[in-house]
Short mmCIF file of C-alpha atoms in Angstrom, two decimals:
data_model
loop_
_atom_site.label_atom_id
_atom_site.label_comp_id
_atom_site.label_asym_id
_atom_site.label_seq_id
_atom_site.Cartn_x
_atom_site.Cartn_y
_atom_site.Cartn_z
CA MET A 23 -12.24 -2.22 -14.53
CA ASN A 24 -11.08 -5.03 -12.47
CA PRO A 25 -7.46 -4.89 -11.96
CA ASN A 26 -7.15 -8.32 -10.96
CA GLU A 27 -8.01 -9.26 -14.50
CA TYR A 28 -4.79 -7.65 -15.59
CA ILE A 29 -2.49 -8.80 -12.91
CA THR A 30 -1.56 -12.12 -13.60
CA GLY A 31 0.92 -12.55 -10.60
CA LEU A 32 4.40 -11.31 -9.73
CA HIS A 33 6.56 -10.32 -12.28
CA HIS A 34 9.94 -9.96 -10.37
CA LEU A 35 11.51 -8.73 -7.14
CA THR A 36 14.20 -6.40 -7.01
CA VAL A 37 16.58 -5.47 -4.03
CA SER A 38 19.95 -3.46 -3.46
CA VAL A 39 22.80 -5.43 -2.25
CA GLY A 40 26.53 -5.34 -1.34
CA SER A 41 29.25 -6.25 -3.78
CA ALA A 42 28.46 -7.70 -7.08
CA GLN A 43 30.74 -10.68 -6.96
CA GLU A 44 29.35 -11.53 -3.36
CA ASP A 45 26.04 -11.18 -4.74
CA ILE A 46 26.64 -13.31 -7.71
CA ASP A 47 28.17 -16.13 -5.61
CA PHE A 48 25.49 -16.07 -2.95
CA VAL A 49 22.47 -16.23 -5.51
CA THR A 50 24.03 -18.68 -7.89
CA GLN A 51 25.68 -21.28 -5.29
CA ILE A 52 23.85 -20.86 -1.96
CA MET A 53 20.09 -20.08 -3.62
CA GLY A 54 20.85 -22.12 -6.71
CA MET A 55 19.42 -19.67 -9.27
CA ARG A 56 20.20 -19.14 -12.77
CA MET A 57 22.09 -15.86 -13.76
CA ILE A 58 20.34 -14.76 -16.80
CA LYS A 59 21.39 -11.16 -17.29
CA GLN A 60 24.19 -8.81 -16.85
CA THR A 61 23.18 -5.10 -17.50
CA VAL A 62 23.54 -1.59 -15.62
CA LEU A 63 20.89 0.47 -13.68
CA PHE A 64 18.95 2.59 -16.28
CA ASP A 65 18.08 5.39 -14.05
CA GLY A 66 20.20 8.22 -12.71
CA SER A 67 23.98 8.90 -13.56
CA ALA A 68 25.52 6.46 -11.17
CA SER A 69 27.17 3.39 -12.92
CA VAL A 70 25.84 0.37 -11.06
CA TYR A 71 25.17 -3.23 -12.12
CA HIS A 72 21.69 -4.63 -12.55
CA LEU A 73 21.93 -8.42 -12.29
CA TYR A 74 19.20 -10.74 -13.07
CA TYR A 75 18.54 -14.35 -11.78
CA ALA A 76 15.74 -16.71 -12.60
CA ASN A 77 14.75 -20.41 -12.66
CA ALA A 78 15.79 -22.93 -15.49
CA ASP A 79 13.36 -21.32 -17.99
CA ALA A 80 13.96 -17.88 -17.04
CA GLU A 81 10.15 -17.36 -16.56
CA VAL A 82 8.29 -14.14 -15.80
CA GLY A 83 7.51 -14.89 -12.00
CA SER A 84 10.75 -16.28 -11.38
CA VAL A 85 13.16 -13.27 -11.65
CA TRP A 86 15.27 -11.88 -8.76
CA THR A 87 17.10 -8.88 -9.68
CA THR A 88 19.74 -6.82 -7.81
CA PHE A 89 21.56 -3.53 -7.87
CA PRO A 90 24.99 -3.99 -5.93
CA PHE A 91 25.70 -0.71 -4.44
CA LYS A 92 28.67 -1.34 -2.22
CA LYS A 93 31.18 0.19 -4.69
CA ALA A 94 29.09 3.18 -4.95
CA GLY A 95 29.17 3.63 -1.32
CA VAL A 96 25.28 4.09 -1.00
CA TYR A 97 23.77 2.26 2.03
CA GLY A 98 20.17 2.22 3.28
CA LYS A 99 18.24 1.81 6.58
CA LYS A 100 16.15 -1.22 7.18
CA GLY A 101 12.64 -0.55 8.57
CA SER A 102 8.92 -0.40 7.95
CA GLY A 103 7.43 0.52 4.57
CA GLN A 104 9.88 -2.01 2.81
CA ILE A 105 9.70 -5.60 1.50
CA GLU A 106 10.63 -7.72 4.64
CA VAL A 107 10.97 -11.00 2.92
CA SER A 108 11.21 -12.03 -0.76
CA GLY A 109 9.84 -15.34 -1.18
CA PHE A 110 10.64 -18.25 -3.39
CA SER A 111 8.94 -21.50 -3.64
CA VAL A 112 10.26 -25.04 -3.37
CA HIS A 113 8.58 -28.36 -3.04
CA PRO A 114 7.85 -28.89 0.66
CA ASP A 115 9.83 -32.11 0.83
CA ALA A 116 12.94 -30.13 0.05
CA LEU A 117 12.39 -27.80 3.16
CA PRO A 118 14.92 -30.04 5.38
CA PHE A 119 17.42 -30.01 2.60
CA TRP A 120 17.38 -26.22 2.58
CA LYS A 121 17.88 -25.99 6.57
CA GLN A 122 20.80 -28.30 6.26
CA HIS A 123 22.23 -26.45 3.24
CA LEU A 124 21.94 -23.18 4.81
CA ASP A 125 23.48 -24.38 8.00
CA LYS A 126 26.36 -25.99 5.90
CA HIS A 127 27.03 -22.49 4.58
CA GLN A 128 26.71 -20.89 7.85
CA VAL A 129 23.71 -18.93 6.59
CA LYS A 130 21.65 -17.83 9.74
CA ASN A 131 18.15 -19.02 9.49
CA THR A 132 14.79 -19.60 11.25
CA GLY A 133 14.60 -23.24 10.60
CA ILE A 134 11.49 -24.65 9.50
CA VAL A 135 8.44 -22.48 10.60
CA GLU A 136 4.83 -22.47 9.75
CA ARG A 137 2.39 -19.59 9.10
CA PHE A 138 -1.06 -19.93 7.37
CA GLY A 139 -0.75 -23.84 7.22
CA GLN A 140 2.50 -23.28 5.10
CA LYS A 141 5.94 -24.24 5.98
CA MET A 142 8.83 -22.05 5.18
CA ILE A 143 12.39 -20.94 6.27
CA HIS A 144 13.60 -17.35 6.19
CA PHE A 145 17.16 -16.10 6.00
CA GLU A 146 19.20 -13.34 4.81
CA ASP A 147 21.84 -12.61 2.14
CA PRO A 148 25.37 -11.29 3.07
CA SER A 149 23.88 -7.67 2.77
CA GLY A 150 20.90 -8.41 5.16
CA VAL A 151 18.19 -8.59 2.51
CA GLY A 152 15.42 -10.97 3.80
CA ILE A 153 14.71 -14.10 1.76
CA GLY A 154 12.36 -17.06 2.26
CA VAL A 155 11.90 -20.35 0.82
CA PHE A 156 8.12 -21.43 1.12
CA GLY A 157 6.95 -25.04 0.64
CA ASP A 158 4.60 -25.24 -2.21
CA ALA A 159 3.62 -28.87 -3.67
CA ASN A 160 1.49 -27.27 -6.56
CA ASP A 161 4.47 -25.41 -8.15
CA ASN A 162 5.68 -27.10 -11.05
CA ARG A 163 8.01 -24.71 -12.64
CA ASN A 164 11.36 -26.00 -13.66
CA ALA A 165 14.08 -25.25 -11.09
CA TRP A 166 17.66 -24.68 -12.04
CA GLN A 167 20.30 -27.36 -10.97
CA THR A 168 23.46 -26.77 -9.53
CA ASP A 169 26.51 -28.95 -8.09
CA GLU A 170 24.73 -28.76 -4.70
CA ILE A 171 21.12 -28.21 -5.22
CA SER A 172 18.92 -30.69 -7.56
CA LYS A 173 15.99 -29.78 -9.66
CA ASP A 174 13.81 -31.48 -7.08
CA ASN A 175 15.38 -29.33 -4.25
CA GLY A 176 15.56 -26.16 -6.30
CA ILE A 177 13.86 -22.84 -6.34
CA ARG A 178 10.96 -22.95 -8.89
CA GLY A 179 10.42 -19.29 -8.86
CA ILE A 180 8.80 -16.50 -6.88
CA HIS A 181 6.18 -17.61 -4.40
CA GLY A 182 5.54 -13.98 -3.00
CA ALA A 183 6.59 -11.19 -0.72
CA VAL A 184 6.14 -10.20 2.92
CA LEU A 185 5.71 -6.55 3.34
CA SER A 186 6.30 -4.56 6.80
CA VAL A 187 3.86 -1.92 7.50
CA ARG A 188 3.11 0.25 10.54
CA GLU A 189 -0.57 0.62 9.78
CA VAL A 190 -2.60 -2.32 8.11
CA GLU A 191 -5.84 -0.29 7.40
CA MET A 192 -4.95 1.72 4.31
CA MET A 193 -2.61 -0.82 2.76
CA ASP A 194 -5.33 -3.38 3.23
CA LYS A 195 -7.92 -1.04 1.32
CA TYR A 196 -5.30 -0.66 -1.28
CA LEU A 197 -4.58 -4.15 -1.88
CA THR A 198 -8.25 -5.21 -1.90
CA GLU A 199 -10.26 -2.43 -3.16
CA VAL A 200 -7.90 -0.80 -5.78
CA LEU A 201 -5.76 -3.78 -6.81
CA GLY A 202 -8.65 -6.41 -6.40
CA PHE A 203 -6.48 -8.74 -4.40
CA ASN A 204 -8.46 -11.26 -1.79
CA LYS A 205 -7.69 -11.31 1.82
CA VAL A 206 -7.67 -14.79 2.90
CA GLY A 207 -6.45 -14.79 6.41
CA GLN A 208 -4.76 -13.18 9.64
CA GLU A 209 -2.54 -15.10 11.88
CA GLY A 210 -1.04 -12.74 14.59
CA GLN A 211 0.54 -9.72 13.09
CA TYR A 212 0.55 -11.22 9.59
CA HIS A 213 -2.27 -10.69 7.10
CA ARG A 214 -2.38 -12.79 3.87
CA TYR A 215 -3.58 -11.82 0.32
CA HIS A 216 -3.97 -13.61 -2.92
CA ILE A 217 -3.81 -12.46 -6.55
CA LYS A 218 -6.68 -14.43 -8.05
CA ASP A 219 -6.80 -17.93 -6.37
CA GLY A 220 -3.24 -17.77 -4.73
CA GLY A 221 -0.38 -20.01 -4.85
CA ALA A 222 2.91 -19.70 -6.42
CA ARG A 223 3.81 -15.90 -7.35
CA LYS A 224 0.36 -14.76 -6.20
CA VAL A 225 0.71 -14.20 -2.30
CA ILE A 226 1.23 -11.13 -0.53
CA GLU A 227 1.48 -10.79 3.20
CA LEU A 228 1.57 -7.69 5.39
CA HIS A 229 3.51 -7.84 8.63
CA HIS A 230 2.09 -5.48 11.09
CA GLU A 231 5.16 -3.84 13.06
CA PRO A 232 3.41 -0.66 14.61
CA ASP A 233 6.63 0.35 16.63
CA LEU A 234 9.14 -0.31 13.72
CA PRO A 235 10.70 3.06 12.48
CA GLN A 236 10.53 4.00 8.79
CA GLY A 237 13.02 2.53 6.52
CA SER A 238 14.62 3.87 3.54
CA TRP A 239 12.79 4.12 0.35
CA THR A 240 16.11 4.80 -1.75
CA PHE A 241 18.72 2.54 -3.33
CA GLY A 242 21.10 1.44 -0.74
CA VAL A 243 23.04 -1.87 0.38
CA GLY A 244 20.66 -4.20 2.21
CA ILE A 245 17.43 -2.35 1.14
CA PRO A 246 14.69 -4.20 -0.86
CA HIS A 247 13.79 -1.53 -3.64
CA HIS A 248 10.42 -2.84 -5.32
CA ILE A 249 7.99 -5.59 -6.16
CA ALA A 250 6.73 -5.92 -9.65
CA PHE A 251 3.57 -7.50 -10.79
CA ALA A 252 2.97 -8.98 -14.40
CA THR A 253 0.54 -7.49 -16.93
CA ALA A 254 0.30 -8.65 -20.47
CA ASN A 255 1.30 -5.46 -22.61
CA ASP A 256 1.61 -1.64 -22.65
CA GLU A 257 -1.99 -1.36 -23.36
CA GLN A 258 -3.01 -3.16 -20.22
CA SER A 259 -0.44 -1.14 -18.27
CA ALA A 260 -1.69 2.28 -19.47
CA GLU A 261 -5.19 1.13 -18.66
CA LEU A 262 -4.04 0.09 -14.98
CA LYS A 263 -2.14 3.38 -14.86
CA ALA A 264 -5.36 5.38 -15.32
CA TYR A 265 -7.33 3.25 -13.09
CA ILE A 266 -4.88 3.59 -10.37
CA GLU A 267 -4.85 7.28 -10.76
CA GLY A 268 -8.48 7.40 -10.94
CA THR A 269 -9.00 5.95 -7.48
CA GLY A 270 -6.86 8.83 -6.02
CA TYR A 271 -3.24 7.31 -6.10
CA THR A 272 -1.87 9.97 -8.77
CA ASP A 273 1.74 9.26 -8.07
CA VAL A 274 2.16 6.75 -10.96
CA THR A 275 5.03 7.00 -13.58
CA GLU A 276 4.78 7.07 -17.26
CA ILE A 277 5.51 3.88 -19.05
CA LYS A 278 9.37 3.28 -18.85
CA ASP A 279 11.45 1.15 -21.19
CA ARG A 280 13.32 -1.48 -19.23
CA ASN A 281 14.38 -3.35 -22.51
CA TYR A 282 13.25 -6.70 -21.21
CA PHE A 283 9.77 -5.31 -20.21
CA HIS A 284 7.99 -1.92 -19.76
CA SER A 285 7.03 -0.79 -16.47
CA ILE A 286 5.10 1.85 -14.61
CA TYR A 287 5.68 2.58 -10.85
CA THR A 288 3.69 3.80 -7.99
CA ARG A 289 4.30 4.26 -4.31
CA THR A 290 1.81 2.49 -1.97
CA PRO A 291 0.17 3.84 1.38
CA GLY A 292 2.58 1.46 3.24
CA GLY A 293 5.60 3.00 1.64
CA GLN A 294 6.63 -0.11 -0.70
CA LEU A 295 7.17 0.71 -4.33
CA PHE A 296 4.98 -1.38 -6.64
CA GLU A 297 5.91 -1.84 -10.32
CA PHE A 298 3.68 -3.10 -13.04
CA ALA A 299 5.86 -4.83 -15.87
CA THR A 300 4.84 -6.30 -19.13
CA SER A 301 5.38 -9.91 -20.03
CA ASP A 302 5.48 -9.56 -23.82
CA ILE A 303 9.18 -8.88 -24.43
CA GLY A 304 11.36 -11.44 -22.38
CA PHE A 305 14.84 -11.83 -21.66
CA ALA A 306 16.20 -13.39 -24.85
CA VAL A 307 15.53 -10.11 -26.82
CA ASP A 308 19.27 -9.27 -26.86
CA GLU A 309 20.95 -12.73 -26.42
CA PRO A 310 20.13 -16.42 -27.33
CA GLU A 311 17.99 -18.25 -24.56
CA ASP A 312 20.78 -20.74 -24.06
CA LEU A 313 23.61 -17.98 -23.47
CA LEU A 314 21.54 -15.77 -20.99
CA GLY A 315 23.80 -14.09 -18.62
CA HIS A 316 26.88 -14.80 -20.53
CA GLU A 317 28.13 -11.04 -21.13
CA LEU A 318 27.21 -7.44 -19.94
CA LEU A 319 24.67 -5.86 -22.21
CA LEU A 320 23.46 -2.50 -22.57
CA PRO A 321 20.12 -1.18 -24.05
CA PRO A 322 20.39 0.53 -27.58
CA PHE A 323 19.96 3.89 -25.86
CA PHE A 324 23.04 3.28 -23.67
CA GLU A 325 25.37 1.77 -26.28
CA ASN A 326 27.15 5.17 -26.96
CA ARG A 327 27.99 5.35 -23.29
CA ARG A 328 29.38 1.88 -22.98
CA GLU A 329 32.92 2.70 -22.06
CA GLU A 330 31.77 5.51 -19.55
CA LEU A 331 29.27 3.14 -17.88
CA ILE A 332 31.55 0.04 -17.87
CA LYS A 333 34.81 1.65 -16.44
CA PRO A 334 33.65 2.34 -12.84
CA LEU A 335 32.07 -1.29 -12.44
CA GLU A 336 33.47 -3.91 -10.16
CA PRO A 337 35.20 -6.81 -12.14
CA ILE A 338 33.38 -9.92 -11.78
CA THR A 339 33.66 -13.57 -12.35
CA VAL A 340 30.50 -15.32 -13.70
CA PRO A 341 29.38 -18.83 -12.71
CA HIS A 342 31.16 -21.76 -14.16
CA TYR A 343 28.07 -23.01 -15.96
CA LEU A 344 28.11 -19.74 -18.07
CA LYS A 345 31.62 -20.59 -19.60
CA ASP A 346 31.06 -24.35 -20.50
#
């Protein structure tokens, strides 16, 4: 089996953030993404929002999801073994706008920097989660438009992710020999890998930081949680699970029902949690495409607990465009 035939690119990126309202305001106003789903964490007993954002078409490969853990009082430790930067693609000509936009909103950023011949800007959300906008002239996906961010300047979707590792060797072997990604270069402490031919939603970088202490793997404010790769359906995910286990990485979950996709999870040698999520269900399964994000929705298996789950949640105000 060649897993690279099944993995089409990134599906979504998920992080744990601070308060829900702070997150909604930052992602919809500063990042300019479309809010497409309000639901709750499906695992464990804690009542925590699970918020979804995406591009204008709510496409697989454009989705950024967050767990606001501030109200639950759960905090994490940043460090190695985590997703250091969640990367989103914009047109290269938009990068000067992004520098000006971030400065206007007093968001500390690196300014325009270059790595592997690609220009980008790194910054953090209010909880400290690392984010980047990467210039990609070949990404023609449909960006969401806001009062401040035009379609031309907006985020088209996920570009890739930068993973912090203390050791490169085992993670390199996992990415290339197990998942079938292609190593395309090294620049200083950064190693770049492509899924298939690379480009938007098909780039992974390892940042070698040998002296950085191990960070948290749990949920917690300011801590990235996992990176999800896209498969077509449950059949492919099951075959991928069996293949990964057959290579000796036996810590792979059974298929989990996430309502909008089905997933398996596995912990990598570098410490990051990888998910493989199906692309055949979609986000309009429980509300019309033009009304995505309008109200808090629960999966059928949680409806009998609605009052219990909703009561502890922080009150939120959704973006004005959802109410127009």
